[in-house]
Coordinates of C-alpha atoms and ligand atoms in Angstrom, one line a residue:
V9 CA 100.3 13.6 181.3
I10 CA 97.0 11.9 180.7
T11 CA 97.1 9.9 177.5
L12 CA 93.7 8.8 176.2
K13 CA 93.3 5.6 174.3
P14 CA 89.9 4.3 173.4
N15 CA 90.1 1.6 176.0
N16 CA 90.9 3.8 178.9
L17 CA 88.6 6.7 178.1
V18 CA 85.8 5.8 180.4
E19 CA 88.1 4.9 183.3
K20 CA 90.2 8.1 183.1
F21 CA 87.1 10.2 182.7
Q22 CA 85.4 8.7 185.8
E23 CA 88.7 8.9 187.8
I24 CA 89.2 12.6 187.2
R25 CA 85.5 13.5 187.6
S26 CA 85.3 11.8 191.0
Q27 CA 88.6 13.3 192.2
T28 CA 86.9 16.7 191.8
E29 CA 84.1 15.6 194.1
D30 CA 86.6 14.1 196.5
I31 CA 88.2 17.5 197.0
C32 CA 84.9 18.9 198.1
R33 CA 83.9 16.1 200.4
P34 CA 85.4 17.6 203.6
L35 CA 83.5 20.8 203.0
E36 CA 80.3 21.8 204.8
I37 CA 77.3 22.8 202.6
E38 CA 77.9 26.5 203.7
D39 CA 81.4 26.4 202.4
H40 CA 80.3 25.7 198.9
T41 CA 78.9 29.1 198.0
L42 CA 81.6 31.2 199.7
Q43 CA 83.7 33.7 197.6
C44 CA 86.0 35.7 199.8
M45 CA 87.7 37.7 197.0
D46 CA 87.1 38.3 193.3
D47 CA 89.9 35.9 192.2
V48 CA 88.4 33.0 194.1
S49 CA 85.4 31.1 192.9
P50 CA 83.0 29.2 195.2
P51 CA 83.5 25.4 195.2
K52 CA 80.0 24.9 193.9
W53 CA 80.8 27.2 190.9
H54 CA 83.9 25.1 190.1
L55 CA 81.8 21.9 190.3
A56 CA 79.3 23.2 187.8
H57 CA 81.7 25.1 185.5
V58 CA 83.9 22.1 184.7
S59 CA 80.7 20.2 183.8
W60 CA 79.5 23.1 181.6
F61 CA 82.8 22.8 179.7
F62 CA 82.0 19.3 178.6
E63 CA 78.4 20.3 177.9
E64 CA 79.3 23.4 175.8
F65 CA 82.4 22.1 173.9
I66 CA 81.6 18.4 173.4
L67 CA 78.0 17.4 174.1
K68 CA 76.2 20.3 172.4
P69 CA 78.3 20.3 169.2
Y70 CA 78.8 16.5 168.8
V71 CA 75.7 14.8 170.2
E72 CA 72.6 15.5 168.2
S73 CA 70.2 14.1 170.7
Y74 CA 71.7 15.9 173.7
R75 CA 69.3 18.1 175.7
E76 CA 70.9 20.7 177.9
F77 CA 70.3 20.4 181.6
S78 CA 69.3 24.0 182.2
A79 CA 68.9 27.0 179.9
E80 CA 70.4 29.2 182.6
F81 CA 73.6 27.3 183.3
G82 CA 75.5 28.6 180.2
F83 CA 75.1 32.2 181.6
L84 CA 75.9 31.2 185.2
F85 CA 78.9 28.9 184.6
N86 CA 80.7 30.2 181.5
S87 CA 84.0 31.6 182.9
Y88 CA 85.4 33.8 180.2
Y89 CA 84.5 32.6 176.7
N90 CA 83.1 35.6 174.8
A91 CA 82.4 33.6 171.7
V92 CA 79.9 31.5 173.7
G93 CA 77.8 34.4 174.9
V94 CA 77.2 36.7 177.8
R95 CA 77.8 35.5 181.4
H96 CA 77.5 36.2 185.1
P97 CA 80.3 38.5 186.4
R98 CA 83.2 36.7 188.0
P99 CA 83.2 38.8 191.3
K100 CA 79.6 37.9 191.8
R101 CA 79.9 34.1 191.7
G102 CA 79.3 34.0 195.4
H103 CA 75.8 35.5 194.9
I104 CA 74.6 32.3 193.3
S105 CA 72.9 30.5 196.2
R106 CA 70.6 28.8 193.7
P107 CA 71.0 26.4 192.0
T108 CA 71.7 24.5 195.2
L109 CA 74.6 22.2 195.7
K110 CA 72.3 19.2 195.2
T111 CA 71.2 20.5 191.8
V112 CA 74.8 21.1 190.8
L113 CA 75.7 17.6 191.8
D114 CA 72.7 16.3 189.8
Y115 CA 74.0 18.4 186.8
R116 CA 77.5 16.7 187.2
H117 CA 75.9 13.3 187.1
Y118 CA 73.7 14.2 184.1
I119 CA 76.8 15.3 182.2
D120 CA 78.7 12.2 183.3
N121 CA 75.9 9.9 182.0
N122 CA 75.7 11.7 178.7
M123 CA 79.5 11.7 178.3
K124 CA 79.7 8.0 179.1
D125 CA 77.5 7.2 176.1
L126 CA 79.8 9.3 174.0
L127 CA 83.0 7.8 175.4
V128 CA 81.9 4.3 174.4
S129 CA 80.5 5.2 171.0
A130 CA 82.2 8.2 169.3
Q131 CA 85.9 8.1 168.8
S132 CA 86.7 10.8 166.4
T133 CA 90.1 12.5 166.8
E134 CA 88.6 15.9 167.4
I135 CA 86.2 14.5 170.1
M136 CA 89.1 12.7 171.8
R137 CA 91.2 15.9 171.7
R138 CA 88.4 17.9 173.3
I139 CA 87.8 15.2 176.0
Q140 CA 91.5 15.5 176.8
I141 CA 91.3 19.3 177.0
G142 CA 88.2 18.9 179.2
L143 CA 90.0 16.6 181.6
H144 CA 93.1 18.7 181.8
H145 CA 90.8 21.7 182.3
E146 CA 89.1 19.9 185.2
Q147 CA 92.5 19.1 186.7
Q148 CA 93.3 22.8 186.6
H149 CA 90.2 23.5 188.5
Q150 CA 91.0 20.8 191.0
E151 CA 94.1 22.9 191.9
L152 CA 92.0 26.1 192.0
L153 CA 89.5 24.3 194.3
C154 CA 92.3 23.6 196.8
T155 CA 93.7 27.2 196.7
D156 CA 90.2 28.8 196.7
I157 CA 89.0 26.6 199.6
K158 CA 92.2 27.5 201.5
Y159 CA 91.7 31.2 200.9
N160 CA 88.0 31.1 201.9
L161 CA 88.6 29.2 205.1
F162 CA 91.5 31.5 206.0
C163 CA 89.1 34.4 205.9
N164 CA 87.2 32.8 208.8
P165 CA 88.7 34.2 212.0
T166 CA 88.5 30.8 213.6
Y167 CA 90.9 29.4 211.0
P168 CA 88.9 26.1 210.3
T169 CA 90.7 22.9 209.3
Y170 CA 90.0 21.4 205.9
N171 CA 91.9 18.2 206.6
S172 CA 94.0 17.7 209.7
E173 CA 96.1 15.0 208.0
L174 CA 97.1 17.1 205.0
S175 CA 100.6 18.4 205.5
E176 CA 101.8 21.3 203.3
N177 CA 105.3 21.1 204.8
I178 CA 107.5 19.9 202.0
C179 CA 111.0 19.7 203.4
G180 CA 114.4 19.2 201.7
P181 CA 118.1 19.6 202.4
S182 CA 118.9 22.6 204.6
V183 CA 121.9 23.7 202.6
P184 CA 121.4 24.4 198.9
T185 CA 124.0 24.0 196.2
W186 CA 124.2 25.4 192.6
C187 CA 123.5 23.3 189.5
N188 CA 125.4 24.7 186.5
Y189 CA 124.3 24.6 182.9
E190 CA 126.4 25.5 179.9
G191 CA 123.4 26.7 177.9
G192 CA 123.8 27.1 174.2
L193 CA 121.1 26.5 171.6
V194 CA 118.4 24.5 173.3
D195 CA 115.0 23.1 172.3
I196 CA 112.0 24.6 174.2
G197 CA 108.3 23.8 174.1
A198 CA 106.1 20.7 174.0
K199 CA 106.8 17.8 171.7
S200 CA 104.1 17.0 169.3
D201 CA 103.6 13.4 170.5
T202 CA 102.2 14.3 173.8
F203 CA 99.2 16.4 175.1
A204 CA 99.9 20.1 175.7
Y205 CA 98.0 23.3 175.6
D206 CA 98.4 25.5 172.5
N207 CA 100.6 28.0 174.5
E208 CA 103.3 25.3 174.8
F209 CA 103.7 25.1 171.0
P210 CA 105.6 25.4 168.7
R211 CA 108.7 23.7 170.0
H212 CA 111.5 26.1 169.0
Q213 CA 115.2 26.9 169.6
K214 CA 116.4 29.3 172.1
F215 CA 119.9 30.5 173.0
L216 CA 120.8 30.4 176.6
A217 CA 124.0 31.9 178.2
P218 CA 125.6 29.8 180.9
Y219 CA 123.5 29.8 184.1
A220 CA 122.9 28.1 187.4
L221 CA 119.8 27.1 189.3
E222 CA 119.7 26.6 193.0
S223 CA 119.3 22.9 193.9
R224 CA 116.2 23.4 196.0
M225 CA 113.4 26.0 196.3
V226 CA 113.7 28.8 198.8
T227 CA 112.5 27.7 202.3
N228 CA 110.5 29.5 205.0
G229 CA 113.8 29.8 207.0
D230 CA 115.5 31.4 204.0
Y231 CA 112.7 33.9 203.6
L232 CA 112.5 34.6 207.4
Q233 CA 116.1 35.9 207.1
F234 CA 114.9 38.4 204.5
I235 CA 112.1 39.5 206.7
D236 CA 114.4 39.8 209.8
A237 CA 116.9 41.8 207.8
G238 CA 114.2 44.4 207.0
G239 CA 113.7 43.2 203.5
Y240 CA 110.2 44.6 203.4
Q241 CA 111.5 48.0 204.7
H242 CA 114.3 48.5 202.1
S243 CA 113.1 49.9 198.8
E244 CA 116.4 49.0 197.1
F245 CA 115.3 45.3 196.8
W246 CA 112.0 46.1 195.2
L247 CA 110.7 46.7 191.8
S248 CA 109.0 50.2 191.8
E249 CA 105.6 48.7 191.2
G250 CA 106.1 46.1 193.9
W251 CA 107.3 48.7 196.5
D252 CA 104.2 50.8 195.9
F253 CA 102.0 47.7 196.0
I254 CA 103.3 46.4 199.4
Q255 CA 102.9 49.9 200.9
T256 CA 99.4 50.4 199.6
N257 CA 98.3 46.9 200.6
K258 CA 100.4 46.6 203.8
Q259 CA 101.9 43.3 202.7
F260 CA 104.9 42.6 204.9
A261 CA 104.9 38.8 205.0
P262 CA 103.7 35.9 202.8
L263 CA 99.9 35.6 202.4
Y264 CA 99.2 33.0 205.1
W265 CA 101.9 34.0 207.7
L266 CA 100.7 35.4 211.0
K267 CA 102.7 36.6 214.0
K268 CA 101.3 35.7 217.4
D269 CA 103.1 36.5 220.6
G270 CA 106.4 36.9 218.7
A271 CA 106.2 33.6 216.9
W272 CA 105.3 33.0 213.2
F273 CA 102.4 30.7 212.2
E274 CA 101.2 29.7 208.8
Y275 CA 97.6 28.9 207.8
T276 CA 97.5 25.6 205.9
L277 CA 94.6 23.3 204.9
A278 CA 95.4 21.5 208.2
G279 CA 94.7 24.7 210.1
L280 CA 97.1 27.2 211.7
Q281 CA 100.5 25.7 212.2
P282 CA 103.9 26.9 213.6
I283 CA 106.1 27.9 210.7
D284 CA 108.4 25.0 209.6
L285 CA 111.7 26.6 208.8
S286 CA 112.7 23.8 206.4
G287 CA 109.4 23.8 204.5
R288 CA 109.2 25.3 201.1
L289 CA 108.1 28.9 201.0
A290 CA 104.7 29.4 199.3
H291 CA 102.1 32.1 198.6
I292 CA 104.3 35.0 197.7
S293 CA 103.8 37.5 194.8
Y294 CA 106.2 38.0 191.9
F295 CA 107.2 41.2 193.6
E296 CA 108.2 39.4 196.7
A297 CA 110.0 36.7 194.7
D298 CA 112.0 39.3 192.8
A299 CA 112.8 41.3 196.0
Y300 CA 114.1 38.1 197.7
A301 CA 116.3 37.3 194.7
A302 CA 117.7 40.8 194.8
F303 CA 118.4 40.5 198.5
R304 CA 120.3 37.3 197.8
K305 CA 122.1 39.0 194.9
C306 CA 120.6 36.5 192.5
R307 CA 117.7 36.6 190.0
L308 CA 114.7 34.5 189.1
P309 CA 115.1 31.9 186.3
Y310 CA 114.1 32.6 182.7
E311 CA 111.4 30.1 181.8
A312 CA 113.6 28.5 179.1
E313 CA 116.4 28.0 181.7
W314 CA 113.9 26.3 183.9
E315 CA 112.6 24.1 181.1
H316 CA 116.0 23.2 179.8
A317 CA 116.9 22.0 183.3
A318 CA 113.6 20.2 183.8
Q319 CA 113.9 18.3 180.5
A320 CA 117.2 16.9 181.8
V321 CA 115.7 15.9 185.2
L322 CA 112.9 13.9 183.5
P323 CA 111.9 11.2 184.1
K324 CA 113.7 10.6 187.5
S325 CA 111.7 13.0 189.6
F326 CA 108.6 13.1 187.4
F327 CA 105.6 11.5 189.0
I328 CA 107.7 9.6 191.5
L329 CA 107.5 12.6 193.8
D330 CA 104.9 12.6 196.4
Q331 CA 104.7 14.2 199.7
N332 CA 105.3 11.1 201.7
N333 CA 108.5 10.3 199.8
N334 CA 111.0 13.0 200.7
E335 CA 113.9 11.0 199.3
E336 CA 113.3 12.4 195.9
L337 CA 113.3 15.9 197.4
K338 CA 116.8 15.4 198.8
Q339 CA 118.2 15.1 195.3
P340 CA 119.4 18.3 193.6
L341 CA 116.4 19.8 191.7
G342 CA 114.2 17.0 193.3
D343 CA 111.6 19.7 193.9
L344 CA 111.4 21.0 190.3
Y345 CA 108.0 19.4 189.9
G346 CA 105.0 19.2 192.1
V347 CA 106.1 21.2 195.1
G348 CA 105.5 24.8 194.3
W349 CA 105.0 27.0 191.3
Q350 CA 108.2 28.8 190.6
W351 CA 108.0 32.4 189.4
T352 CA 110.0 33.1 186.3
I353 CA 111.4 36.4 185.1
D354 CA 109.5 36.0 181.8
S355 CA 106.3 37.8 180.9
Y356 CA 103.7 35.4 179.5
L357 CA 104.1 35.8 175.8
P358 CA 103.4 33.7 172.7
Y359 CA 106.2 31.5 171.5
P360 CA 107.5 32.4 168.0
G361 CA 105.0 31.0 165.5
Y362 CA 102.3 30.5 168.1
R363 CA 98.8 30.1 166.8
A364 CA 95.7 30.0 169.1
E365 CA 93.2 27.3 168.4
S366 CA 90.3 28.3 166.2
G367 CA 86.9 28.9 167.7
A368 CA 85.9 29.6 171.3
L369 CA 88.6 27.2 172.6
G370 CA 91.1 29.6 171.2
E371 CA 90.2 31.8 174.2
Y372 CA 91.6 29.2 176.6
N373 CA 95.2 30.7 176.7
G374 CA 96.0 33.1 174.0
K375 CA 94.0 36.1 175.1
F376 CA 95.8 36.3 178.4
M377 CA 99.2 37.0 177.0
C378 CA 99.5 40.4 178.5
N379 CA 100.6 41.7 181.9
Q380 CA 101.2 38.3 183.5
Q381 CA 104.3 36.3 184.5
V382 CA 105.1 32.7 183.7
L383 CA 105.3 30.1 186.5
R384 CA 106.8 26.6 186.1
G385 CA 106.8 23.3 187.9
G386 CA 103.4 22.7 189.4
S387 CA 102.6 22.6 193.1
L388 CA 101.5 20.3 195.9
F389 CA 97.9 21.0 194.8
T390 CA 98.5 20.3 191.1
P391 CA 97.3 16.8 190.1
K392 CA 100.5 14.8 189.4
N393 CA 99.5 13.6 185.9
H394 CA 98.7 17.1 184.9
I395 CA 102.3 18.4 185.3
R396 CA 104.7 18.4 182.4
F397 CA 108.0 20.0 181.6
S398 CA 106.6 22.3 179.0
Y399 CA 103.6 23.5 181.2
R400 CA 103.3 27.3 181.3
N401 CA 101.2 28.6 184.2
F402 CA 100.6 32.4 184.3
F403 CA 99.4 34.9 186.9
P404 CA 99.6 38.7 187.4
T405 CA 102.6 39.9 189.5
N406 CA 100.6 40.6 192.7
T407 CA 99.0 37.1 192.9
R408 CA 99.5 35.2 196.1
W409 CA 96.7 32.8 196.7
Q410 CA 98.3 30.1 194.5
R411 CA 101.1 28.0 195.9
T412 CA 103.8 30.2 194.4
G413 CA 107.4 30.1 195.5
I414 CA 111.0 30.8 194.5
R415 CA 113.8 29.0 192.8
L416 CA 116.9 31.2 192.6
A417 CA 119.0 31.5 189.4
K418 CA 122.1 33.3 188.4
S419 CA 124.2 33.9 185.3
L420 CA 127.6 32.4 185.1
Ligands
FE2_3 FE1 87.8 27.0 183.5

């Protein structure tokens, strides 16, 4: 988790801001304005929006001499903050061919220069806290940039390659085991000495019955057994809403799986690749995760079960994990963090005693606590120092364009 001290503020800020631009570097100029579905935002929009966040929530309220870059950018690049004013509709972000990419990059550098002055001069606790939120916010968008770029390129029938050296095949042991937990009264939620979003507080107690988690996430090979056994054709595995959804939308395999001449392929950022059976399954909906768990006569984890296990794994697997070091992945639960988001059985709800932040930043998390599921663990696309054991991601049940996968659980 990024910890900001006055002496590393400038360095951390520059590092994270340039990582965002690095993600866009392999793109062609035409790729930057593309929005192939409502949930996806064009890369150019992300580049501008994360800069607007610093402008709106830090520069405007805290720097008296600050002059905004453009009077139109608040309308174009506000995502969902009603308290800040009206905005351009999300599904039409791909219509914004102007400002050009060059202007958006100029905007980024204008914001960076203004922020640098603030980073070296003002050190109030509230400004520091907002800078920290702004940087974690930018890291969230770095992940969205990856998933949105992937979706947009996938919609091109030639299946272009983003980076031929980027492997999404995270492999682990072929035979999973079960890791058992006694449960009892456990502490859940962020500790107050570290950065966390408001939805991870307050830390509170939760009673867990004895349970087990599978030692690794579900693989493509596991899931292929479900497909081959007619999993998508048997309603008894499916939630009613899920069954209706897959029929209506004709979803009978994970999002990026394609069958060609009887063989399965998967679209990745390195282009179309043969399915790796030992790779971790990704890009499935909550409906598919739940149906697979039912097929295996198991269930998905409760988020408190996941977090209780994850707190015990820390710090061994935390941050050590990277895709070139599969040794960690061979450990039981070695893929808890940073491989794939794991759907939990829990609806995204406030913790007991939750209080949203005051002001517009209170819209960051709290207003989405309805009709979404919690996901845990972070994915390959999540910046490593953004992941934490208490992190609660959330998406609607039919979402598939994030790197979402399955860890099985069962009650003992
Ligand atoms: Fe945002």
